Each structure stands twice: as structure tokens, then as C-alpha cells.
Short mmCIF file of C-alpha atoms in Angstrom, two decimals:
data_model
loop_
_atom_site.label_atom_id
_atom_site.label_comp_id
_atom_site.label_asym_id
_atom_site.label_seq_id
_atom_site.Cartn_x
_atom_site.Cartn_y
_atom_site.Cartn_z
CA UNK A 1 94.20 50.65 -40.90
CA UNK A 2 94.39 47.18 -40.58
CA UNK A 3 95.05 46.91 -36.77
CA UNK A 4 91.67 49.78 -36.41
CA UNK A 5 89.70 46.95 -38.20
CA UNK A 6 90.67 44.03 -36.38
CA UNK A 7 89.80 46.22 -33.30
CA UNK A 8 86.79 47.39 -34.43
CA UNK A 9 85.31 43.44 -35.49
CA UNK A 10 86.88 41.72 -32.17
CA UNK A 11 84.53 44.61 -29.98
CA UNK A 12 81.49 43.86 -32.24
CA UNK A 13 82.80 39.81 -32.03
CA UNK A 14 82.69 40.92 -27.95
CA UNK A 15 79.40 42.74 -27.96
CA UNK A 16 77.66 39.84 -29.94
CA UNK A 17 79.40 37.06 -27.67
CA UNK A 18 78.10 38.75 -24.39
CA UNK A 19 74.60 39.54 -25.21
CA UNK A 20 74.36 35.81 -26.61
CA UNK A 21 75.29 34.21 -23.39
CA UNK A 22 73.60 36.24 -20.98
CA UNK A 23 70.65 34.35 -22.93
CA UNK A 24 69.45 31.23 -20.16
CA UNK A 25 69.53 27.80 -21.59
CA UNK A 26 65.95 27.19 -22.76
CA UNK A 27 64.53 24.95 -25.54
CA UNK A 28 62.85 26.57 -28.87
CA UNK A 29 61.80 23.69 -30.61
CA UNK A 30 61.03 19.70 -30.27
CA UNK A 31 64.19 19.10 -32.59
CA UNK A 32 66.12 20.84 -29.55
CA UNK A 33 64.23 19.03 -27.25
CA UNK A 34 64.87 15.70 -28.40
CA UNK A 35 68.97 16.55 -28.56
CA UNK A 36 68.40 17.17 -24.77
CA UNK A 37 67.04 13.80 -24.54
CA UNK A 38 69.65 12.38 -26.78
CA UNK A 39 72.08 13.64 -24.61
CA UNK A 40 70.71 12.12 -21.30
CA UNK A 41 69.75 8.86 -23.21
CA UNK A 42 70.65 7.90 -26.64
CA UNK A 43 67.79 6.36 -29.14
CA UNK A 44 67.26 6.99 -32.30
CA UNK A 45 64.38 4.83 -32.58
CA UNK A 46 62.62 7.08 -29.59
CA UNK A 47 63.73 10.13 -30.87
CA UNK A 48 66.10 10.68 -28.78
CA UNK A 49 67.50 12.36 -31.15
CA UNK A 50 65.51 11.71 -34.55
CA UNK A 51 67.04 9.92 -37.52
CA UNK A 52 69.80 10.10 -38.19
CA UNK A 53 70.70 10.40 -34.61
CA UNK A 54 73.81 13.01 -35.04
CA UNK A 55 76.30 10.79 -33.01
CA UNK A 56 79.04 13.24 -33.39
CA UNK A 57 77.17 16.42 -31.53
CA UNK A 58 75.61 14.02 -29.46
CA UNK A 59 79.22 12.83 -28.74
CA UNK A 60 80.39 16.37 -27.64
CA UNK A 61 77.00 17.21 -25.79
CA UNK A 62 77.89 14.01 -23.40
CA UNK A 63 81.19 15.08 -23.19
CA UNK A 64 79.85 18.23 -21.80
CA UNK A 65 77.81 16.27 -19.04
CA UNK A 66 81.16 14.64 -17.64
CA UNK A 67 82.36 18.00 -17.20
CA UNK A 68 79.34 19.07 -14.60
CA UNK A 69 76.74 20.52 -16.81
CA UNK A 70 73.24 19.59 -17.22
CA UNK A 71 71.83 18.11 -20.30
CA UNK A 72 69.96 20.79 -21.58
CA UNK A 73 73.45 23.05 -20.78
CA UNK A 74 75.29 20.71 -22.76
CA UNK A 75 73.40 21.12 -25.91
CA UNK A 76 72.79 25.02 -25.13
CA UNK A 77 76.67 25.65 -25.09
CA UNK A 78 77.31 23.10 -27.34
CA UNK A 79 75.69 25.06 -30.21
CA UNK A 80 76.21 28.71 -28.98
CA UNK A 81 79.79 28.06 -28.78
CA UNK A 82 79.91 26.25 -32.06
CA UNK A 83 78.19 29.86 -33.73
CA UNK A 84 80.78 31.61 -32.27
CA UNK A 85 83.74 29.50 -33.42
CA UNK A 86 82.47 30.35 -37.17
CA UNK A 87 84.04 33.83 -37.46
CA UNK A 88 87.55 33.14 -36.53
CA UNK A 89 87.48 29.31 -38.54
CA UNK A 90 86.00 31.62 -41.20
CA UNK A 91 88.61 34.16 -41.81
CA UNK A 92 91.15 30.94 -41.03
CA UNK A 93 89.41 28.27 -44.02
CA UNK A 94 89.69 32.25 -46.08
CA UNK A 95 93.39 32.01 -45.43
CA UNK A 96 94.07 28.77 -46.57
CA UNK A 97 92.31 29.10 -49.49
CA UNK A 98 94.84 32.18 -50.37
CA UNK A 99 92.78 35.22 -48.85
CA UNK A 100 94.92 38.05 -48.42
CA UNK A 101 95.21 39.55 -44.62
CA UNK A 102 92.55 42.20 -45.58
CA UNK A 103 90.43 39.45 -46.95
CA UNK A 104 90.65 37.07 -43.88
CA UNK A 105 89.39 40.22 -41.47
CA UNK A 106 86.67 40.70 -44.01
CA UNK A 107 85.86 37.20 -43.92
CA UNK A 108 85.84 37.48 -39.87
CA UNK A 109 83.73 40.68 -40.19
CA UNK A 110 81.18 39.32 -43.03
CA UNK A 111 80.48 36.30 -41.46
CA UNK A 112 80.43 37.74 -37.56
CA UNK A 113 77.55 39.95 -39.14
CA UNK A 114 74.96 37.29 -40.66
CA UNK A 115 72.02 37.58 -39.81
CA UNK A 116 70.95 34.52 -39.11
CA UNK A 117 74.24 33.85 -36.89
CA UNK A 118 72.54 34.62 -33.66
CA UNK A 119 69.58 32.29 -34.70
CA UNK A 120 71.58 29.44 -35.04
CA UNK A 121 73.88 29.89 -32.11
CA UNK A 122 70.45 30.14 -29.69
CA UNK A 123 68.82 27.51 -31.55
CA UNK A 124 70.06 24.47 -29.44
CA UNK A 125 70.57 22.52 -33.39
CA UNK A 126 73.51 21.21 -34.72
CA UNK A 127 73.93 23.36 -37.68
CA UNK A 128 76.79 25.29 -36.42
CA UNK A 129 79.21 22.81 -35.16
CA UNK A 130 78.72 20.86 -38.54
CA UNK A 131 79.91 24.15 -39.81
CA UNK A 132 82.41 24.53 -38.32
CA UNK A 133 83.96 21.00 -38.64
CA UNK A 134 83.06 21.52 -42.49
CA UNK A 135 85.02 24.55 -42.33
CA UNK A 136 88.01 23.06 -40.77
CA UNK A 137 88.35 20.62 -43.16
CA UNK A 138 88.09 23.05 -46.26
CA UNK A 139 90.65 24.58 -44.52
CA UNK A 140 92.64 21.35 -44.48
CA UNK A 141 91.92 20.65 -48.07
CA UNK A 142 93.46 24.37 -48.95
CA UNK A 143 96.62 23.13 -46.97
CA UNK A 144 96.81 19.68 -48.67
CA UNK A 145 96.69 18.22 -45.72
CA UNK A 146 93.97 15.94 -46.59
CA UNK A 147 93.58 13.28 -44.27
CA UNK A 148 92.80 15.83 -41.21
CA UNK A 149 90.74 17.38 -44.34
CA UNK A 150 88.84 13.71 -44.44
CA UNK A 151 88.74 13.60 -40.61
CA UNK A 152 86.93 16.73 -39.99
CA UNK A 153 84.62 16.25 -43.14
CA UNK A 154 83.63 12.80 -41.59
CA UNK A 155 83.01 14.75 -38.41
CA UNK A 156 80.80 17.30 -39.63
CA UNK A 157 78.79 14.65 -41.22
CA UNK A 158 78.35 13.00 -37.90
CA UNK A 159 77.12 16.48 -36.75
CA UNK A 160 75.11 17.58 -39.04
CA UNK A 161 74.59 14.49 -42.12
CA UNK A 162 72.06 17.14 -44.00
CA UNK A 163 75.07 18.83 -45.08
CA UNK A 164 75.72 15.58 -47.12
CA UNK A 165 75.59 17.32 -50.94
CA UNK A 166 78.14 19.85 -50.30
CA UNK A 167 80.45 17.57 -47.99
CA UNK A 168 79.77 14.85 -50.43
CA UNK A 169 80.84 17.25 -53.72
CA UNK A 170 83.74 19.01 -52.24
CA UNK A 171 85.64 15.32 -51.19
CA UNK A 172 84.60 13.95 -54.31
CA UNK A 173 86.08 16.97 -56.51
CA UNK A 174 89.08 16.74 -54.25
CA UNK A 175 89.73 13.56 -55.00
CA UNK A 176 89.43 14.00 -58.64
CA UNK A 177 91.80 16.86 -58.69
CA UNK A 178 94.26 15.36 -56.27
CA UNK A 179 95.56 11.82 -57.72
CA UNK A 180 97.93 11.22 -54.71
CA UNK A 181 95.98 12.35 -51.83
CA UNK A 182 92.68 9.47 -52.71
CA UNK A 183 93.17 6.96 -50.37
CA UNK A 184 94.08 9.68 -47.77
CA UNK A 185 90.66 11.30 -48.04
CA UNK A 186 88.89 7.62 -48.72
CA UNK A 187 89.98 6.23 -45.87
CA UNK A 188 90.18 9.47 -43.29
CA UNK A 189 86.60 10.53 -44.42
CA UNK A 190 84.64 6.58 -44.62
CA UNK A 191 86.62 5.31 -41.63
CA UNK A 192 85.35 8.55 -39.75
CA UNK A 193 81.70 7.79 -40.99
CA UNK A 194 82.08 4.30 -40.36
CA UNK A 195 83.09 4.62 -36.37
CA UNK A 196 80.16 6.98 -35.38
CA UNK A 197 77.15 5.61 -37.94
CA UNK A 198 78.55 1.99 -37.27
CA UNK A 199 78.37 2.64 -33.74
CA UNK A 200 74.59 4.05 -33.89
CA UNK A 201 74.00 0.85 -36.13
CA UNK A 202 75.13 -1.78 -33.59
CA UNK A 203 73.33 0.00 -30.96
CA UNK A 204 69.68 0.41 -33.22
CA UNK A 205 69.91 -3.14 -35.14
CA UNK A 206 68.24 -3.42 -38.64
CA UNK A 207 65.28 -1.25 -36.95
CA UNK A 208 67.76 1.79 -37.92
CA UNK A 209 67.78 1.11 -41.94
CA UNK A 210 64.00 0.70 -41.50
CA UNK A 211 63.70 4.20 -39.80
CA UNK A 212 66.35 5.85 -42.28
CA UNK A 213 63.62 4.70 -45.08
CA UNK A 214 60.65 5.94 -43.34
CA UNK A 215 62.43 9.29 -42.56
CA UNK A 216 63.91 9.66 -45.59
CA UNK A 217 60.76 9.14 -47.43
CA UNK A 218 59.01 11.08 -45.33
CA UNK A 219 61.18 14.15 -45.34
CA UNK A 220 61.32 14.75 -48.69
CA UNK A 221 57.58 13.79 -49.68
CA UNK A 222 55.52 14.28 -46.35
CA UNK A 223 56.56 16.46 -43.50
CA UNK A 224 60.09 17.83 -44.96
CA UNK A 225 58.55 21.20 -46.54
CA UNK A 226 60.87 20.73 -49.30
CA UNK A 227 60.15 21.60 -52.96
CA UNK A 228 60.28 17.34 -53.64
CA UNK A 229 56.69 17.69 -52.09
CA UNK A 230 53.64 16.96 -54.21
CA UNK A 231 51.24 20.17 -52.60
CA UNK A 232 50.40 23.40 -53.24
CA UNK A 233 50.12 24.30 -49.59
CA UNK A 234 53.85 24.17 -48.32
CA UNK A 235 55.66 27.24 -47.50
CA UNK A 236 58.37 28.05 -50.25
CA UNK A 237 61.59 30.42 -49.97
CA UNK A 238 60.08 33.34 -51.40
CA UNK A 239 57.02 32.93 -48.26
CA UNK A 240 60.39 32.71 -46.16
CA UNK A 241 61.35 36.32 -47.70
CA UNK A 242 58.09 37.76 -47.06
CA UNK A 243 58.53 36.86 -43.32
CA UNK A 244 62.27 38.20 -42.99
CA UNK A 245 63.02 40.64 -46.18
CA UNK A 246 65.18 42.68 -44.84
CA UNK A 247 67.72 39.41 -43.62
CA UNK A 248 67.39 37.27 -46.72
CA UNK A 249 68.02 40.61 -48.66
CA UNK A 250 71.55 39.80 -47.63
CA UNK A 251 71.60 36.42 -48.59
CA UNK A 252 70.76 37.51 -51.89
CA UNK A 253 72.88 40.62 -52.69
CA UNK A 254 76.02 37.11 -51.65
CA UNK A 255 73.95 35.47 -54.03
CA UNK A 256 74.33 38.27 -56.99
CA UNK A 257 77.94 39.16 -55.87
CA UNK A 258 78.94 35.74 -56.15
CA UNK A 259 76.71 35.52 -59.45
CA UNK A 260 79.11 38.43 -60.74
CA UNK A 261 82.09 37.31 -59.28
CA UNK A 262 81.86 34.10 -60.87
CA UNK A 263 82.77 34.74 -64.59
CA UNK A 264 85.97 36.32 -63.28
CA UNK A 265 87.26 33.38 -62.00
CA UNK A 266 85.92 30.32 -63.96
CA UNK A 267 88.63 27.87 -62.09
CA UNK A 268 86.83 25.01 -60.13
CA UNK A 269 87.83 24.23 -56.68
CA UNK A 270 86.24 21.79 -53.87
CA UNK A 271 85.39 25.68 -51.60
CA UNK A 272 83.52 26.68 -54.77
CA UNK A 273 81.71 23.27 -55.65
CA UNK A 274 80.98 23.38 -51.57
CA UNK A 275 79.20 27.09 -51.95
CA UNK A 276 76.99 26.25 -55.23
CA UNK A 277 76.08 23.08 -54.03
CA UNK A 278 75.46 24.53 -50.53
CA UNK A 279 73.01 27.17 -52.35
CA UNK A 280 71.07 24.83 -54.39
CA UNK A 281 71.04 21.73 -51.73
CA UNK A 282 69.32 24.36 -49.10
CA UNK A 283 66.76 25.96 -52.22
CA UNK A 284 65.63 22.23 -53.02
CA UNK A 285 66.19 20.06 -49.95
CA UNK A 286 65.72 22.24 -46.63
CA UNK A 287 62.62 23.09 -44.60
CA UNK A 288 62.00 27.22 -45.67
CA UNK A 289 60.38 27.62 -42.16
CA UNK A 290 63.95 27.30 -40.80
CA UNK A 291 66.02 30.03 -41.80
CA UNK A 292 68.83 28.39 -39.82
CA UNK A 293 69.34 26.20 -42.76
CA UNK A 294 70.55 29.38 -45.04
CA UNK A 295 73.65 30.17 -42.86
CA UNK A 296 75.94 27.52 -44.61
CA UNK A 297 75.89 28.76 -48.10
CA UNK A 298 76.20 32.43 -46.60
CA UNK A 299 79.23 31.77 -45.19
CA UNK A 300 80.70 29.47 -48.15
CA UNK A 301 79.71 32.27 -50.24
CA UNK A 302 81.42 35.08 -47.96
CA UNK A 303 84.60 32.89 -48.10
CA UNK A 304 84.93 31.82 -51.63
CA UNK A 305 84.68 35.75 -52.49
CA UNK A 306 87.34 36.71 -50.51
CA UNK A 307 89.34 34.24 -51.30
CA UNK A 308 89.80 36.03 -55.08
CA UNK A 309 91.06 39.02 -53.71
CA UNK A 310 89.13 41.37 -55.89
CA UNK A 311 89.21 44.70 -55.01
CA UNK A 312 85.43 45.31 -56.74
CA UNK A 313 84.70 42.44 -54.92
CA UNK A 314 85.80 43.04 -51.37
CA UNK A 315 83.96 46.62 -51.91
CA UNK A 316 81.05 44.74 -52.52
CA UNK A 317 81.34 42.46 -49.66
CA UNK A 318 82.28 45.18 -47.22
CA UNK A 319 79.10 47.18 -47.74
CA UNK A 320 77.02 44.07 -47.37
CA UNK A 321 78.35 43.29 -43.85
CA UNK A 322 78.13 47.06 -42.80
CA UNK A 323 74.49 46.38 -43.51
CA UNK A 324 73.95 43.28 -41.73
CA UNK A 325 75.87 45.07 -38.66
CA UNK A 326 73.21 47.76 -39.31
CA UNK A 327 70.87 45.02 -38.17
CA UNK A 328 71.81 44.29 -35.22
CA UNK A 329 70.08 47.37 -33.51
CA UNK A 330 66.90 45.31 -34.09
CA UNK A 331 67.44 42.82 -31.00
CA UNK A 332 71.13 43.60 -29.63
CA UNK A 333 68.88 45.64 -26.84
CA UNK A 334 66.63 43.64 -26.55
CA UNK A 335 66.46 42.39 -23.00
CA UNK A 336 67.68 38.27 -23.07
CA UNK A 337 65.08 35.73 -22.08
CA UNK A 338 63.66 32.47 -22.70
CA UNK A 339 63.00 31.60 -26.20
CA UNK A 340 59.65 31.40 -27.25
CA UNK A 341 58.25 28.03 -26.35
CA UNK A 342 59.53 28.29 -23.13
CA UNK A 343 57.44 31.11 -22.19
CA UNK A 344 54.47 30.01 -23.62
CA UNK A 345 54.96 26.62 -21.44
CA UNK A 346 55.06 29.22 -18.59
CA UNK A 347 52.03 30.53 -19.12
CA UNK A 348 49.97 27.71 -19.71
CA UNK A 349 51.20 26.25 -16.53
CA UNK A 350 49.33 28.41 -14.85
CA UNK A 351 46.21 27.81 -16.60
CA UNK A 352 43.22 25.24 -15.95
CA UNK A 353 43.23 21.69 -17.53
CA UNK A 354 42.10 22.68 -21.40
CA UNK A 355 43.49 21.53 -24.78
CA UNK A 356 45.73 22.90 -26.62
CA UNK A 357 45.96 22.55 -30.27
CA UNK A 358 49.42 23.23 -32.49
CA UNK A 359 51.78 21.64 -34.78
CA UNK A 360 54.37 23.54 -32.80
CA UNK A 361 56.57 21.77 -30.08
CA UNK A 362 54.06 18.85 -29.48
CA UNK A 363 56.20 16.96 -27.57
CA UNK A 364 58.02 19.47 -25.74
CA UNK A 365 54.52 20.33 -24.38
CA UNK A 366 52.86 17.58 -24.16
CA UNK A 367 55.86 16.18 -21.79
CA UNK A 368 55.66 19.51 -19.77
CA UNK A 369 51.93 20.26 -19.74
CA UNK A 370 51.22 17.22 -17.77
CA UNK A 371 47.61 19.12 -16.79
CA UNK A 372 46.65 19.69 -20.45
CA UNK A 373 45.73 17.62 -23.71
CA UNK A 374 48.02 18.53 -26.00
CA UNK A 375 46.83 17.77 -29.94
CA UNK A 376 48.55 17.63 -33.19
CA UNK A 377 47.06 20.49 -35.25
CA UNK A 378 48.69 18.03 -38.47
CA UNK A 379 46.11 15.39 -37.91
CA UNK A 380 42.96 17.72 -38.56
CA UNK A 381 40.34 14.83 -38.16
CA UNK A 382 41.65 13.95 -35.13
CA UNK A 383 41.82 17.03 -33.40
CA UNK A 384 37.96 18.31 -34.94
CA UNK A 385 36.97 14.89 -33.00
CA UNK A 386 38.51 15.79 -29.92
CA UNK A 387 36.45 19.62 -30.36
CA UNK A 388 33.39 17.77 -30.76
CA UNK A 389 33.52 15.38 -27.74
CA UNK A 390 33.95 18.38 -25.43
CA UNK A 391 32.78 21.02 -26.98
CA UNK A 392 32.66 23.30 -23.89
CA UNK A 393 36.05 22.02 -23.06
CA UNK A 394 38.36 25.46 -22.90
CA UNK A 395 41.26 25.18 -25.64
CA UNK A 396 44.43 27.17 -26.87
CA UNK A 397 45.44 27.52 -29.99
CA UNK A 398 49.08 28.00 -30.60
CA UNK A 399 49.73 29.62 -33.79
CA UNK A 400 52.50 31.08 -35.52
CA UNK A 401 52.65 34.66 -36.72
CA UNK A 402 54.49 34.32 -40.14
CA UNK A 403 54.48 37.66 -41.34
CA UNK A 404 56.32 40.62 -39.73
CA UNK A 405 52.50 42.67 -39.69
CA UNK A 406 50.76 40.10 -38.27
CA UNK A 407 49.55 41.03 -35.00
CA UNK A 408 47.91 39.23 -31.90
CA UNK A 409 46.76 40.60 -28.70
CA UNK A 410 49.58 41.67 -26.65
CA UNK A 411 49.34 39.34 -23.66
CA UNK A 412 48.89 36.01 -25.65
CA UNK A 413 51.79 37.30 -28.24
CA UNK A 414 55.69 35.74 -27.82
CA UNK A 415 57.82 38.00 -29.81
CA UNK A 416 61.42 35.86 -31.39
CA UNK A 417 64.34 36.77 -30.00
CA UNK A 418 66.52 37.11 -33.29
CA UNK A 419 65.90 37.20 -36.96
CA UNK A 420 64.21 33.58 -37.91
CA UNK A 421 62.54 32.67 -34.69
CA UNK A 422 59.35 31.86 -34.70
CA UNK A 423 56.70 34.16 -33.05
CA UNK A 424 54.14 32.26 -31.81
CA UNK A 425 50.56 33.43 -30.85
CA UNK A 426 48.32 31.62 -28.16
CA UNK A 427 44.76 32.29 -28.69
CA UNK A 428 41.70 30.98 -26.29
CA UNK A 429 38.82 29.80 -28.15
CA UNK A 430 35.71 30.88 -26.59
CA UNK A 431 32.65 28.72 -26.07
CA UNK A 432 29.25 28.79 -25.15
CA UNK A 433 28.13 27.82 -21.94
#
């Protein structure tokens, strides 16, 4: 039974890994973008990437150059490859934690199946290599071997330093529960920090503690969409659930099993500090317009409950990721092709000088739209000036659809190519002669 359900995961872990890479390497959003540039030039201070510069993925991306690929390769692969590491350093962090064999191939299986996997993988981010390093080093920490453990945790910071909370709590609990082991973890984990934000730091000057305040500030009170913001206009979680019910309706049945699960085993370890703190860091810190951002806790989640070995439990997790495999019929035949943005760059090439007004991939656009003005949709005075002076000017406006039944006209619509993508509509306005 066992061997017909490893079989059975590594052809779905086949099926998925195929249709992912016949995808071409193609940019989704201006954070992608600006890892490209990263890669080819590093700057924090020019956005290249933006704060806090992610030295470690950056790091690997360059790494990727010297072996022959392009820039915007380096990044692709970089993350695509990093999604599909998860599954197997899954069901591995599962097995150090004490999963039994049928609980590591359920971790495999549950966290192959997520729907947001294929999001993240495509998205050109570095979400899922800090996963994955994160993972490792919970792995490490379940082995006691806890300066790789501080190693790897340093690492995934590097990647990814929005995982901070969760990192932050499970190396801190750690290090309360395991007297002997400290300066192991202090010095594996800050020495690891030290090398790649020390580096960015002699490179930026005292400019880059002036642009970690600015961003800091500004992601949590300004442009962050996180529920620190002081409006009534943001998009919260639940507006996230209205635009993908059916894959956050995963998230959440995790969410109650792990809700259930919890009373049953009351003992406190750095995996399950790492889960809640995962869960509640993404519900009061992250941007809700990226679903991305909800993969983490899913998978700490997935792992933590098989690591109890419940049978209730596994039941419970088992018909949860036969549903999210159900999924997958909804764009595993779909036809690969450029994400989004792309396309829509595409298509305005071929279009007469105009402006074109979003708050979408400005800079992506602006730097490949040479023949249009491209305005920021944020700053509304400035673009209703720009209307006015040319009123007869012809403009775009790039839009996207956030709800599943929102429709545009079929030529100007740009369909996402996996749960959480954006789906953008391009509309002309129409003037009067």
C-alpha cells in the first residue's frame, strides 16, 4: 500500500514538474522584475532588488549566471526549482520531527497538492527558496544538529527576511529549550546574518539604514496592504477569499484541523511555534493581494500535523489533499504561456504612442513601453492632470479583475495562469474628437 502511494504522488510530483517548466521564463510582476535587475546589477538603493535586497537569492540567482543562463533564467529557475524542492524537504523536516513513514508520504502528498504551490514556483519571488532553507533547518533542529539548524535559518533569512517572526520564534524557543546547543545556534544563525546583510551594508553605506526606515515605515503604514494600515479602503483576507474561495477553503479546513489537533497535543516545540506564528505573522503583516504569502503556514501546518501521527488526523489531512489534487484540473491543461504582464506588454507594443494608466507593473512597463507614457494610477492627482493636458490623447487602463465573475471583453482580458495570479484587464478609454 505504501509503495502504490509513493507511486501514485512521485507521477502527480512528475505531472506537476513538467507542465511547470514547459512554462517560458517571463516576468509577472515589478517585484520579479527588479530581482532580474538585482541579478544583473546589485542596488538596493535603485531597486535593484528593493529593501531589503535578499542577498542570499540574489547570491544563488548570480550563481546561476556563471553557469550560462540569462538573468531573467536565473531568477525563473531559481524559484521554480526552489517550489519544487518543498515536497520532498517537506516529508524530510516531517521525518525529523518523528513522522511515521505513512506520515512523511502524506506530508510529500499534502504539500505537492497546495494550491498556491504552482503560484509561487512561477512567480519569479523568493518565497520558496526561503522555504525551503527554513525547512531544512527545522529539520536540523529535529536532529539536534543545531548549528547547520542556525546556518540554514540564517540563510532563509537572507532569502526571504519577511519570514523574520517565525524564523525569529522557532530559534528563540530553541534556544530556550536547549541549554547546551545556545551558542551553537547564536553564533551559526547571527554570523550567517551578519556575512550577507553586512555585506549589503558595506556595499549601500548609511543610505541602507535610511532606506530600511523609509521601507519599513512605509510597508506597514502606506503601501504594505497590511492590517497596521490606518484606511478603510485596503483589501483584507476575507476580499482575498472572495477572489479564490475554493483555494483558501483549504487553507482553512489546515487551519480548523490544526485548531482540533491542537488540544491533543499541548507540548510546545520550535515546528509548532514556527506554524502559529507563521499563521498570524501572514493574517497581520502580509500584502492579501498576494496569495503567495499563505504557502508558508500551509505547509508548517501540513507538517506539524503529521508529525503527531494521529490516525483522525492523517484522515483528515488525506481528504484535504485529495481535494486540492481535485484542483488541479482547473489549469493542469491549460496550455503554458507567458504570465500575464508579459502579454499585455505584447500587445501594447503594437499599439500607437497613448498613456497608459495602472498601479500594476509600472516599472516593468514603463522600461519596456519606451513608445508610451506610462502613469501611476496611486498618484490620482497626478495622473487626472496628465488626462486633462491631452484630453484627446488615446489611453489604456490596466485594471485588475479581482473577483472570479468579473468579466472584460475578451480581446483586452489576460486570464492567470494558476490560482492567485492576477488577471488583468486593459481597457481603451474613448474620446471625443
Amino acid at each position: 500500500m505504501s509503495r502504490l502511494g509513493w507511486g501514485a504522488s512521485l507521477f502527480c510530483y512528475a505531472v506537476l514538474s513538467v507542465w511547470l517548466l514547459r512554462h517560458p521564463p517571463s516576468i509577472p510582476s515589478d517585484d520579479a522584475y527588479f530581482f532580474v535587475n538585482g541579478t544583473l546589477r546589485f542596488s538596493v538603493l535603485e531597486f535593484r532588488p528593493h529593501f531589503p535586497g535578499y542577498p542570499g537569492f540574489i547570491l544563488l540567482s548570480k550563481l546561476l549566471v556563471l553557469m550560462g543562463l540569462s538573468a531573467k533564467q536565473a531568477v525563473f529557475y531559481l524559484s521554480l526549482f526552489s517550489a519544487l524542492s518543498l515536497p520532498p524537504i517537506a516529508a524530510w523536516t516531517a521525518k525529523a520531527w518523528g513522522a511515521s513513514h505513512t506520515s512523511t508520504l502524506l506530508a510529500f502528498f499534502a504539500v505537492l497538492t497546495q494550491p498556491f504551490l504552482p503560484l509561487v514556483g512561477l512567480s519569479m519571488m523568493s518565497d520558496a527558496t526561503g522555504i525551503a532553507f527554513f525547512l531544512i533547518a527545522l529539520a536540523f533542529m529535529g536532529r539536534g544538529k543545531h548549528a547547520r539548524a542556525g546556518c540554514f535559518a540564517g540563510f532563509a533569512l537572507a532569502c526571504r527576511p519577511s519570514f523574520i517572526a517565525p524564523i525569529a520564534l522557532a530559534l528563540l524557543f530553541e534556544w530556550y529549550l536547549k541549554k547546551d546547543a545556545r551558542l551553537k545556534l547564536l553564533i551559526a544563525s547571527t554570523g550567517t546574518l551578519l556575512v550577507f546583510f553586512g555585506g549589503v551594508f558595506l556595499l549601500e553605506g548609511k543610505a541602507y539604514l535610511i532606506e530600511a526606515l523609509r521601507f519599513t515605515e512605509g510597508h506597514f503604514s502606506v503601501w504594505g496592504n497590511t492590517s497596521f494600515e490606518q484606511t478603510f479602503e485596503r483589501d483584507s483576507w476575507l476580499d482575498a477569499l472572495a477572489k479564490e474561495p475554493v483555494a483558501f477553503a483549504s487553507l482553512i479546513l489546515l487551519i480548523l484541523t490544526s485548531a482540533l489537533a491542537l488540544p491533543t497535543r499541548p507540548k510546545l516545540t520550535p515546528l509548532l511555534i514556527a506554524a502559529t506564528t507563521a499563521v498570524l505573522w501572514t493574517l497581520l503583516a502580509q500584502n492579501p493581494e498576494n496569495s503567495r504569502h499563505v504557502l508558508l503556514p500551509a505547509i508548517l501546518l501540513v507538517i506539524w500535523l503529521v508529525s503527531l501521527n494521529l490516525r483522525p488526523i492523517t484522515l483528515s489531512l488525506l481528504t484535504i489533499s485529495i481535494l486540492q489534487l481535485g484542483l488541479w484540473s482547473q489549469f493542469i491543461f491549460q496550455s503554458p504561456t507567458l504570465a500575464p504582464l508579459e502579454r499585455i506588454t505584447e500587445a501594447l507594443h503594437t499599439q500607437p504612442s497613448s498613456l497608459v494608466v495602472t498601479n500594476h507593473g509600472v516599472s516593468y512597463l514603463r522600461d519596456h513601453l519606451k513608445q508610451h507614457q506610462v502613469l501611476d494610477a496611486y498618484f490620482i492627482a497626478s495622473v487626472a492632470a496628465q488626462l486633462a493636458i491631452a484630453p484627446t490623447q488615446q489611453s489604456w487602463r490596466l485594471m485588475v479583475l479581482k473577483l472570479r465573475t468579473e468579466q472584460c471583453e475578451i480581446e483586452n482580458s489576460y486570464k492567470a495562469r494558476v490560482f492567485g495570479e492576477k488577471r488583468f484587464c486593459l481597457l481603451l478609454r474613448h474620446v471625443e474628437q
